Amino acid sequence: MDYRFSSLKNFVVKEAPLQGTKMQRINIQQALEMILDGANPCDSDGKDINLQMDSDSELSQSSSDEETAPQPKKRARLGTDVTETAKDGTVWHEEQAIFRVPSLRDCWSKNLGSQHIIETMSRGRFQNIMHHLRFDDRDTRSERAQTDKFAAISNIWGLFVTNCITSYIPGRHITIDEQLFPSKTRCCFLQYSKPDKFGIKFWVACDLKTKYVCNILPYLGKDPTRPRGERVSESVVMRLMEPFLDEGRNVTTDNFFTSLSLAKRLLSRNTTILGTVNKIRQEIPLSTRQMHRNEFTTQVFSTTGATLTVYAPKRKKTVYVLSSMHSMIQTQDTTKKKPNTITLYNTTKCGVDVMDQMVREYTVRAGTRRWPVAVFYNMIDMAALNAHVLYQLCTGRQERRVEFLLELARELAQIHKGGDNREAGREKDTARSSHLTTCIMDYINFCVENTVPTRKVRCFPNNKPWVTPDLKAPLNEKKRVFRSGDKEELRRVQKELRRGIRRGKDSYRRKLEERLKGSNAREVWRGLKTISGHTKDSGRGPESGGLD
């Protein structure tokens, strides 16, 4: 392959690449389908719950023109045939994403929690569902995991991605970048030292205008299906763009993906590319790798079907931008003199980053040690974002996303409020609460009837019967000497104080023995040991003549 560039002085490409292709505008969907389309019922009886999507869901046909498509007058219902498991889990998740609370248990708190969550399901039922939640057949998982690292959730994940692709027609510009979902789960494809400390990485293709997730791929390490000699970056871009090729779109990438070979492959499929290039690529001319350049200078190189713009925003910084959509490179009439390729790249590069920011703002992510559940959280976040985009296009309303999520959660939970299962769970919770209240009141009454003196944490509390008034003076003297720091005087005062305490204990012991004459000697001695604090002279038992 020819990687040679020819330098241009007038910034005009000799052979104009793809340009002027008529693009199909973003359409208005005729009907809004829920991204999470279906789930199996859940009885929460201690067995594993298999959550799988319905692959036979009917997807709406998209019209080709936005202005001519009819707009529904009433809001389409967002939920379809989702069963109790998916709805209960999603309801809590959607509510949790809006009402942030310190911990999971506080979602059902009377003061911190949400009334919608409490009315939808009990906390015990939710914890039981999450404990047994599964997304595949565990009996065949080990066999499938030998060829698919994503086997634990690959079925529902594939159907989710299919719904994302078929439910929406993206616009002219698509952005491809990586997303790291923060997670501490254990899996063989966990990534470290990325935007977060660690997490699961996804390759994402987003529509620039609406931030709709058009396609997504999980990063699972080395791909055995990738042809030998093909770069990982090229394979990822071609797989993500496969449903959207041959329609005159443009894809924006960063320096990890962009290369001249990828630009030629996309150009052969009627798709252009715009992205920064790493200067160590072999197709970059050696003459452009000089370190010192004048500020705001631009140098343009061209080859068949692509242009390379070299721009210096600073004296020791150079930016390389490869474009297959520009037939003419123009600079702005400003101080920085930015080329139009740099300006367009700065405008179109933020699709995935903004999507990730929007998802993290209202996320359902919770702590988990199972990576399929972490992937499920990310899937719900992106499904809610896509549903919001589809709703706005379907109705023509510009509704705030937080209000949309609240309404979505209410509609998903509406079917379970007042149902048979809900009533049974409410009666069970009421009976349990009544029993717990009875036990607590019995314990309180027992404590009131068997009141014990409170323990005071002081050196020598006043409730010690052997602390006589004669010891108050040595105690005050000890405090004074301790503040002064005289060690010799402190040892003398402590020795005198110990003698006084010993005399007080002996005196109280004799009084107690006289008072308890005729009682069991062993019980009396046990009480004396407790009172005396296990002193040296209290080590004798009744058998050794301690109580004569």
Coordinates of C-alpha atoms in Angstrom, one line a residue:
M1 CA 0.0 0.0 0.0
D2 CA 1.3 3.5 -0.9
Y3 CA 1.7 5.6 2.3
R4 CA 3.4 8.6 0.5
F5 CA 2.0 12.1 1.1
S6 CA 2.7 15.0 -1.2
S7 CA 3.2 18.4 0.4
L8 CA 0.8 21.2 -0.6
K9 CA 1.4 24.9 -0.5
N10 CA -2.0 26.2 -1.5
F11 CA -3.9 23.9 0.8
V12 CA -6.0 22.5 -2.0
V13 CA -6.2 18.7 -2.6
K14 CA -5.6 17.6 -6.2
E15 CA -8.1 14.8 -6.1
A16 CA -11.3 15.5 -4.2
P17 CA -12.4 12.7 -2.0
L18 CA -16.0 11.8 -1.1
Q19 CA -18.0 14.9 -0.8
G20 CA -21.6 16.1 -1.3
T21 CA -23.2 12.8 -0.5
K22 CA -26.9 13.3 0.3
M23 CA -27.5 12.3 3.9
Q24 CA -30.7 11.0 5.4
R25 CA -31.7 13.1 8.3
I26 CA -32.5 11.8 11.7
N27 CA -36.0 10.4 11.5
I28 CA -38.9 10.5 14.0
Q29 CA -39.8 7.0 15.2
Q30 CA -43.3 5.9 14.5
A31 CA -43.5 4.0 17.8
L32 CA -41.3 3.9 20.9
E33 CA -40.1 0.5 22.0
M34 CA -38.4 -0.2 25.3
I35 CA -34.8 -1.0 24.9
L36 CA -35.0 -3.7 27.5
D37 CA -37.8 -5.5 25.6
G38 CA -38.8 -8.5 27.8
A39 CA -37.8 -10.7 30.7
N40 CA -38.8 -14.0 32.2
P41 CA -41.0 -14.0 35.3
C42 CA -39.4 -14.2 38.7
D43 CA -40.9 -16.0 41.7
S44 CA -38.0 -15.2 44.0
D45 CA -38.2 -18.7 45.5
G46 CA -34.4 -19.2 46.1
K47 CA -33.7 -20.4 42.6
D48 CA -31.5 -18.6 40.0
I49 CA -33.4 -16.0 38.0
N50 CA -32.8 -16.1 34.2
L51 CA -33.2 -12.7 32.8
Q52 CA -33.3 -12.9 29.0
M53 CA -34.7 -10.6 26.3
D54 CA -37.4 -11.4 23.8
S55 CA -35.8 -11.6 20.4
D56 CA -39.1 -11.6 18.6
S57 CA -40.0 -8.1 19.6
E58 CA -41.5 -5.9 16.9
L59 CA -39.4 -2.8 16.1
S60 CA -40.9 0.2 14.5
Q61 CA -40.2 1.1 10.9
S62 CA -38.3 4.4 10.6
S63 CA -39.4 7.0 8.1
S64 CA -36.9 8.6 5.8
D65 CA -37.8 12.2 6.3
E66 CA -38.2 14.0 9.7
E67 CA -40.6 16.7 8.5
T68 CA -43.1 14.4 6.8
A69 CA -43.3 11.8 9.6
P70 CA -46.5 12.1 11.7
Q71 CA -46.1 12.9 15.3
P72 CA -48.2 11.2 17.9
K73 CA -50.4 13.5 20.0
K74 CA -50.2 11.4 23.2
R75 CA -47.2 10.1 24.9
A76 CA -46.3 6.5 24.0
R77 CA -46.1 4.1 26.9
L78 CA -42.5 3.2 27.5
G79 CA -43.0 -0.2 29.0
T80 CA -44.0 -3.3 27.0
D81 CA -44.2 -6.8 28.3
V82 CA -41.5 -6.6 30.9
T83 CA -42.2 -9.0 33.8
E84 CA -41.9 -8.4 37.5
T85 CA -38.2 -9.2 37.8
A86 CA -37.0 -6.7 35.2
K87 CA -39.5 -4.1 36.2
D88 CA -38.9 -4.3 39.9
G89 CA -35.1 -4.2 39.4
T90 CA -35.4 -1.4 36.9
V91 CA -37.8 0.6 39.0
W92 CA -35.4 0.6 42.0
H93 CA -32.5 1.3 39.7
E94 CA -34.2 4.2 37.9
E95 CA -35.4 5.7 41.2
Q96 CA -32.0 5.1 42.8
A97 CA -30.4 6.9 39.9
I98 CA -32.4 10.0 40.7
F99 CA -32.8 9.8 44.5
R100 CA -29.2 9.2 45.7
V101 CA -29.0 7.8 49.2
P102 CA -26.0 6.8 51.3
S103 CA -26.5 3.1 51.0
L104 CA -28.7 0.5 49.4
R105 CA -30.6 -0.2 52.6
D106 CA -31.6 3.5 52.8
C107 CA -33.6 3.3 49.6
W108 CA -36.4 1.8 51.8
S109 CA -35.9 4.2 54.7
K110 CA -38.8 6.2 55.8
N111 CA -36.7 9.4 55.9
L112 CA -34.1 8.9 53.2
G113 CA -35.9 6.6 50.8
S114 CA -38.4 7.1 48.1
Q115 CA -42.1 6.3 48.5
H116 CA -42.2 4.9 44.9
I117 CA -39.6 2.3 45.8
I118 CA -41.3 1.3 49.0
E119 CA -44.6 0.9 47.3
T120 CA -43.2 -1.1 44.4
M121 CA -41.4 -3.9 46.3
S122 CA -40.0 -4.7 49.7
R123 CA -36.3 -4.5 50.5
G124 CA -36.0 -8.2 51.2
R125 CA -37.6 -9.1 47.9
F126 CA -35.2 -6.9 46.0
Q127 CA -32.1 -8.3 47.8
N128 CA -33.4 -11.8 47.1
I129 CA -33.8 -11.0 43.4
M130 CA -30.3 -9.4 43.1
H131 CA -28.8 -12.4 44.9
H132 CA -30.2 -14.9 42.4
L133 CA -30.2 -12.8 39.3
R134 CA -28.7 -14.6 36.3
F135 CA -28.7 -13.8 32.6
D136 CA -28.0 -17.3 31.1
D137 CA -28.2 -21.0 31.6
R138 CA -25.7 -21.8 34.3
D139 CA -25.6 -25.5 33.4
T140 CA -24.1 -24.8 29.9
R141 CA -22.1 -21.7 30.9
S142 CA -18.8 -23.5 31.3
E143 CA -19.0 -25.0 27.9
R144 CA -19.9 -21.7 26.2
A145 CA -17.2 -19.8 28.2
Q146 CA -14.5 -21.8 26.4
T147 CA -15.2 -19.8 23.2
D148 CA -17.0 -16.8 24.6
K149 CA -15.6 -14.8 27.6
F150 CA -18.9 -12.8 27.7
A151 CA -21.0 -16.0 27.9
A152 CA -22.6 -15.1 31.3
I153 CA -24.5 -12.2 29.7
S154 CA -23.8 -12.5 25.9
N155 CA -27.4 -13.5 25.0
I156 CA -29.2 -10.5 26.6
W157 CA -26.3 -8.2 25.6
G158 CA -26.6 -9.2 21.9
L159 CA -30.3 -8.5 21.8
F160 CA -29.9 -5.2 23.5
V161 CA -27.3 -4.1 21.0
T162 CA -29.6 -5.3 18.2
N163 CA -32.4 -3.1 19.5
C164 CA -30.1 -0.1 19.7
I165 CA -29.0 -0.5 16.1
T166 CA -32.5 -1.1 14.6
S167 CA -34.4 1.4 16.6
Y168 CA -32.6 4.5 15.4
I169 CA -31.1 6.0 12.2
P170 CA -28.0 8.1 13.2
G171 CA -27.1 11.4 11.6
R172 CA -24.1 12.5 9.4
H173 CA -21.5 12.3 12.2
I174 CA -20.7 9.3 14.4
T175 CA -18.1 9.4 17.1
I176 CA -16.2 6.3 18.2
D177 CA -14.3 6.1 21.5
E178 CA -13.9 4.0 24.5
Q179 CA -16.0 4.0 27.7
L180 CA -14.8 2.6 31.0
F181 CA -17.5 1.5 33.4
P182 CA -16.1 1.6 37.0
S183 CA -16.3 -1.8 38.7
K184 CA -14.3 -3.8 41.2
T185 CA -15.6 -7.1 39.9
R186 CA -13.3 -10.0 39.1
C187 CA -13.0 -10.9 35.5
C188 CA -10.3 -11.7 33.0
F189 CA -10.9 -8.6 30.9
L190 CA -10.8 -5.9 33.7
Q191 CA -8.8 -2.8 32.7
Y192 CA -6.6 -0.7 34.9
S193 CA -5.1 2.8 34.8
K194 CA -7.8 4.2 32.5
P195 CA -10.0 7.2 33.3
D196 CA -10.9 5.3 36.4
K197 CA -8.7 3.1 38.6
F198 CA -10.2 0.0 37.1
G199 CA -13.3 -1.1 35.3
I200 CA -14.8 -2.9 32.2
K201 CA -14.0 -1.2 28.9
F202 CA -16.4 -0.8 26.0
W203 CA -16.0 0.4 22.5
V204 CA -18.9 2.8 21.8
A205 CA -20.2 4.4 18.6
C206 CA -22.5 7.4 19.4
D207 CA -24.5 9.8 17.3
L208 CA -23.0 13.3 17.6
K209 CA -26.2 15.3 17.7
T210 CA -28.3 13.2 20.2
K211 CA -25.6 11.2 22.0
Y212 CA -27.6 8.0 21.1
V213 CA -25.6 4.8 21.6
C214 CA -25.7 3.4 18.1
N215 CA -23.4 0.4 18.7
I216 CA -21.2 -1.0 21.4
L217 CA -18.7 -3.7 21.9
P218 CA -17.1 -5.0 25.1
Y219 CA -13.3 -5.3 25.3
L220 CA -12.6 -9.0 26.1
G221 CA -8.8 -9.1 25.5
K222 CA -7.3 -10.8 22.5
D223 CA -9.9 -11.6 19.8
P224 CA -9.2 -15.0 18.1
T225 CA -11.6 -14.2 15.3
R226 CA -9.6 -11.1 14.2
P227 CA -7.6 -11.8 10.9
R228 CA -3.9 -12.0 11.3
G229 CA -2.2 -8.7 10.4
E230 CA -5.3 -6.6 11.0
R231 CA -4.9 -3.9 13.7
V232 CA -7.2 -4.0 16.7
S233 CA -8.2 -0.4 16.1
E234 CA -9.3 -1.1 12.5
S235 CA -11.2 -4.2 13.5
V236 CA -13.1 -2.3 16.2
V237 CA -14.1 0.6 13.9
M238 CA -15.2 -1.6 11.1
R239 CA -17.3 -3.8 13.4
L240 CA -18.9 -0.7 15.0
M241 CA -19.6 1.0 11.7
E242 CA -20.8 -2.1 9.8
P243 CA -24.6 -1.3 10.2
F244 CA -24.0 2.3 9.1
L245 CA -21.7 2.0 6.2
D246 CA -22.4 2.8 2.5
E247 CA -24.6 5.8 3.4
G248 CA -22.2 8.7 3.2
R249 CA -21.6 9.2 6.9
N250 CA -18.4 10.5 8.6
V251 CA -16.8 8.9 11.7
T252 CA -14.6 10.8 14.1
T253 CA -11.9 8.9 16.0
D254 CA -8.9 9.6 18.2
N255 CA -5.2 8.8 17.6
F256 CA -5.7 5.1 18.7
F257 CA -8.0 4.3 15.8
T258 CA -7.1 6.7 13.0
S259 CA -4.8 5.4 10.3
L260 CA -4.5 5.8 6.5
S261 CA -5.3 2.1 5.9
L262 CA -8.5 2.5 7.9
A263 CA -9.4 5.7 5.9
K264 CA -9.1 3.8 2.6
R265 CA -11.2 0.9 3.9
L266 CA -13.9 3.3 5.0
L267 CA -13.7 5.3 1.8
S268 CA -14.3 2.1 -0.2
R269 CA -17.6 1.7 1.8
N270 CA -18.7 5.3 1.0
T271 CA -17.8 6.5 4.5
T272 CA -15.2 9.2 5.5
I273 CA -13.1 9.6 8.6
L274 CA -11.8 12.5 10.6
G275 CA -9.4 12.0 13.5
T276 CA -6.0 12.7 15.1
V277 CA -3.1 10.5 14.1
N278 CA -0.2 9.3 16.3
K279 CA 3.0 10.7 14.9
I280 CA 4.8 7.3 15.2
R281 CA 2.5 5.9 12.4
Q282 CA 4.6 4.7 9.5
E283 CA 2.5 6.7 7.0
I284 CA 3.4 10.1 8.7
P285 CA 6.1 11.9 6.7
L286 CA 9.5 12.2 8.5
S287 CA 9.6 15.9 7.6
T288 CA 6.6 16.6 9.9
R289 CA 8.3 15.2 13.0
Q290 CA 10.4 18.2 13.8
M291 CA 10.0 19.4 17.4
H292 CA 10.3 23.1 17.0
R293 CA 7.7 24.9 15.0
N294 CA 6.4 28.4 15.0
E295 CA 3.1 28.9 16.8
F296 CA -0.2 28.6 14.8
T297 CA 1.5 27.3 11.6
T298 CA -0.1 24.8 9.4
Q299 CA 1.3 22.3 6.9
V300 CA -0.9 20.1 4.7
F301 CA 0.0 16.9 2.9
S302 CA -2.2 14.9 0.6
T303 CA -2.5 11.4 -0.8
T304 CA -5.2 9.5 -2.8
G305 CA -8.5 10.2 -1.0
A306 CA -7.1 11.7 2.2
T307 CA -5.4 14.8 3.6
L308 CA -3.0 15.2 6.5
T309 CA -3.1 18.5 8.4
V310 CA -0.1 19.3 10.7
Y311 CA -0.9 22.2 13.1
A312 CA 1.2 23.7 15.8
P313 CA -1.0 25.2 18.6
K314 CA 2.2 25.8 20.7
R315 CA 5.8 26.0 19.9
K316 CA 6.7 22.5 21.0
K317 CA 3.3 20.8 20.4
T318 CA 2.1 19.5 17.0
V319 CA -1.3 18.0 16.2
Y320 CA -1.8 15.6 13.3
V321 CA -5.3 15.3 11.8
L322 CA -6.2 12.9 9.0
S323 CA -9.3 13.6 7.0
S324 CA -10.9 11.9 4.0
M325 CA -13.9 14.3 3.8
H326 CA -12.2 17.6 3.1
S327 CA -11.3 18.7 -0.4
M328 CA -10.0 22.1 0.6
I329 CA -8.2 23.1 3.8
Q330 CA -8.9 26.6 4.9
T331 CA -7.6 28.5 7.9
Q332 CA -9.6 30.9 10.2
D333 CA -9.0 34.6 10.0
T334 CA -8.1 34.7 13.7
T335 CA -5.0 34.8 15.8
K336 CA -4.6 31.1 16.1
K337 CA -5.4 30.5 12.4
K338 CA -6.9 27.1 13.0
P339 CA -7.6 24.9 9.9
N340 CA -11.1 23.8 9.2
T341 CA -10.1 20.2 9.8
I342 CA -9.0 21.0 13.4
T343 CA -12.2 23.1 14.0
L344 CA -14.5 20.3 12.8
Y345 CA -12.6 17.7 14.8
N346 CA -12.9 19.7 18.0
T347 CA -16.7 19.9 17.3
T348 CA -17.3 16.2 16.5
K349 CA -14.9 14.4 18.9
C350 CA -17.0 14.8 22.1
G351 CA -19.9 12.4 21.3
V352 CA -18.8 9.4 23.5
D353 CA -17.4 11.6 26.2
V354 CA -20.6 13.5 26.6
M355 CA -22.6 10.3 26.5
D356 CA -20.5 8.9 29.3
Q357 CA -20.9 12.1 31.3
M358 CA -24.7 11.9 30.9
V359 CA -24.8 8.3 31.9
R360 CA -22.8 8.9 35.1
E361 CA -25.0 11.8 36.1
Y362 CA -28.0 9.6 36.6
T363 CA -26.6 6.1 37.0
V364 CA -28.0 2.9 38.5
R365 CA -24.6 1.6 39.4
A366 CA -24.4 -0.1 42.8
G367 CA -21.8 -2.2 44.5
T368 CA -21.4 -5.7 43.2
R369 CA -18.8 -8.5 43.0
R370 CA -20.3 -10.1 39.8
W371 CA -19.2 -8.6 36.5
P372 CA -22.4 -9.7 34.7
V373 CA -24.4 -7.5 37.1
A374 CA -22.0 -4.6 36.5
V375 CA -22.5 -5.0 32.8
F376 CA -26.3 -5.1 33.4
Y377 CA -26.1 -1.8 35.3
N378 CA -24.3 -0.2 32.3
M379 CA -26.8 -1.6 30.0
I380 CA -29.7 -0.1 31.9
D381 CA -28.0 3.3 32.0
M382 CA -27.5 3.4 28.2
A383 CA -31.0 2.0 27.6
A384 CA -32.5 4.8 29.6
L385 CA -30.4 7.4 27.7
N386 CA -31.5 5.9 24.3
A387 CA -35.1 5.8 25.4
H388 CA -35.0 9.5 26.3
V389 CA -33.7 10.3 22.8
L390 CA -36.4 8.1 21.1
Y391 CA -39.1 9.7 23.2
Q392 CA -38.0 13.2 22.2
L393 CA -37.9 12.3 18.6
C394 CA -41.3 10.5 18.8
T395 CA -43.2 13.2 20.6
G396 CA -41.3 16.4 19.6
R397 CA -41.1 17.4 23.2
Q398 CA -37.9 18.7 24.9
E399 CA -38.4 17.1 28.3
R400 CA -35.7 17.1 30.9
R401 CA -34.0 13.8 31.3
V402 CA -34.5 13.6 35.1
E403 CA -38.3 14.1 34.6
F404 CA -38.3 11.5 31.9
L405 CA -36.5 8.9 34.1
L406 CA -39.0 9.6 36.9
E407 CA -41.9 9.0 34.6
L408 CA -40.3 6.0 33.2
A409 CA -39.8 4.5 36.6
R410 CA -43.4 5.2 37.6
E411 CA -44.8 3.6 34.4
L412 CA -42.7 0.5 34.9
A413 CA -43.8 0.1 38.5
Q414 CA -47.5 1.0 38.0
I415 CA -48.6 -2.5 37.1
H416 CA -47.2 -4.0 40.3
K417 CA -48.7 -1.5 42.7
G418 CA -51.8 -3.1 44.2
G419 CA -51.3 -6.5 42.5
D420 CA -51.7 -9.9 44.1
N421 CA -48.0 -10.4 44.6
R422 CA -47.6 -7.0 46.0
E423 CA -50.4 -7.5 48.5
A424 CA -49.0 -10.8 49.6
G425 CA -45.6 -9.3 50.1
R426 CA -47.1 -6.4 52.0
E427 CA -49.1 -8.7 54.3
K428 CA -45.9 -10.7 55.0
D429 CA -44.0 -7.6 55.8
T430 CA -46.7 -6.3 58.1
A431 CA -46.8 -9.6 60.0
R432 CA -43.1 -9.6 60.3
S433 CA -43.1 -6.0 61.5
S434 CA -45.8 -6.7 64.1
H435 CA -43.8 -9.7 65.5
L436 CA -40.6 -7.6 65.6
T437 CA -42.4 -4.8 67.4
T438 CA -43.7 -7.3 70.0
C439 CA -40.2 -8.7 70.6
I440 CA -38.8 -5.2 71.0
M441 CA -41.4 -4.1 73.5
D442 CA -41.0 -7.3 75.6
Y443 CA -37.2 -6.6 75.7
I444 CA -37.8 -3.0 76.8
N445 CA -40.2 -4.1 79.6
F446 CA -37.6 -6.7 80.7
C447 CA -34.9 -4.0 80.9
V448 CA -37.1 -1.6 82.8
E449 CA -38.0 -4.3 85.4
N450 CA -34.4 -5.4 85.8
T451 CA -32.7 -2.1 86.0
V452 CA -28.9 -2.2 86.6
P453 CA -26.7 0.7 87.7
T454 CA -25.0 2.5 84.8
R455 CA -21.3 2.1 84.5
K456 CA -19.3 5.3 84.8
V457 CA -15.9 5.5 83.1
R458 CA -13.8 7.3 85.7
C459 CA -10.7 6.5 87.7
F460 CA -12.6 5.9 91.0
P461 CA -16.3 6.4 90.6
N462 CA -18.3 7.5 93.6
N463 CA -20.5 4.3 93.5
K464 CA -17.5 2.3 94.8
P465 CA -18.4 1.5 98.4
W466 CA -14.7 1.3 99.5
V467 CA -13.9 4.8 98.3
T468 CA -14.1 6.6 101.6
P469 CA -13.9 10.3 102.2
D470 CA -10.3 9.8 103.4
L471 CA -9.2 8.9 99.9
K472 CA -10.4 12.2 98.3
A473 CA -7.3 14.1 99.5
P474 CA -4.8 11.5 98.0
L475 CA -6.8 11.5 94.7
N476 CA -6.6 15.3 94.4
E477 CA -2.9 15.2 95.3
K478 CA -2.3 12.6 92.6
K479 CA -4.0 14.9 90.0
R480 CA -1.9 17.9 91.1
V481 CA 1.4 15.9 91.0
F482 CA 0.6 14.4 87.7
R483 CA 0.2 17.9 86.1
S484 CA 3.4 19.1 87.6
G485 CA 5.4 16.2 86.1
D486 CA 7.4 15.2 89.2
K487 CA 7.9 11.5 88.8
E488 CA 9.3 10.8 92.3
E489 CA 6.5 12.6 94.0
L490 CA 4.0 10.9 91.7
R491 CA 5.2 7.4 92.7
R492 CA 5.0 8.3 96.4
V493 CA 1.4 9.5 96.0
Q494 CA 0.4 6.5 94.0
K495 CA 1.8 4.2 96.7
E496 CA 0.0 5.9 99.4
L497 CA -3.2 5.8 97.4
R498 CA -2.9 2.1 96.8
R499 CA -2.5 1.5 100.5
G500 CA -5.6 3.6 101.2
I501 CA -7.7 1.7 98.6
R502 CA -6.5 -1.7 100.0
R503 CA -7.5 -0.6 103.5
G504 CA -10.9 0.5 102.3
K505 CA -11.5 -2.8 100.5
D506 CA -10.5 -4.9 103.5
S507 CA -12.9 -2.8 105.7
Y508 CA -15.7 -3.2 103.3
R509 CA -15.1 -7.0 102.9
R510 CA -15.3 -7.5 106.6
K511 CA -18.6 -5.6 106.8
L512 CA -20.0 -7.7 103.9
E513 CA -18.9 -10.9 105.5
E514 CA -20.7 -10.0 108.7
R515 CA -23.8 -9.0 106.8
L516 CA -24.0 -12.2 104.8
K517 CA -23.4 -14.7 107.6
G518 CA -25.2 -18.0 106.9
S519 CA -25.1 -17.6 103.1
N520 CA -23.3 -19.8 100.7
A521 CA -19.6 -19.1 101.1
R522 CA -18.8 -19.7 97.3
E523 CA -21.4 -17.1 96.2
V524 CA -20.2 -14.6 98.8
W525 CA -16.6 -15.0 97.6
R526 CA -17.6 -14.6 93.9
G527 CA -19.3 -11.3 94.8
L528 CA -16.3 -10.2 96.7
K529 CA -13.9 -11.0 93.9
T530 CA -16.0 -8.8 91.6
I531 CA -16.1 -5.9 93.9
S532 CA -12.4 -6.1 94.8
G533 CA -11.2 -6.1 91.2
H534 CA -9.1 -9.3 91.5
T535 CA -6.5 -7.8 93.9
K536 CA -3.6 -10.0 95.2
D537 CA -5.3 -10.7 98.5
S538 CA -8.5 -11.8 96.8
G539 CA -7.0 -14.9 95.2
R540 CA -7.9 -17.2 98.0
G541 CA -11.1 -19.2 97.7
P542 CA -13.3 -20.6 100.4
E543 CA -11.6 -23.9 100.1
S544 CA -8.3 -22.4 101.1
G545 CA -9.7 -20.6 104.1
G546 CA -10.2 -17.2 102.6
L547 CA -13.4 -16.8 104.5
D548 CA -12.9 -17.9 108.1

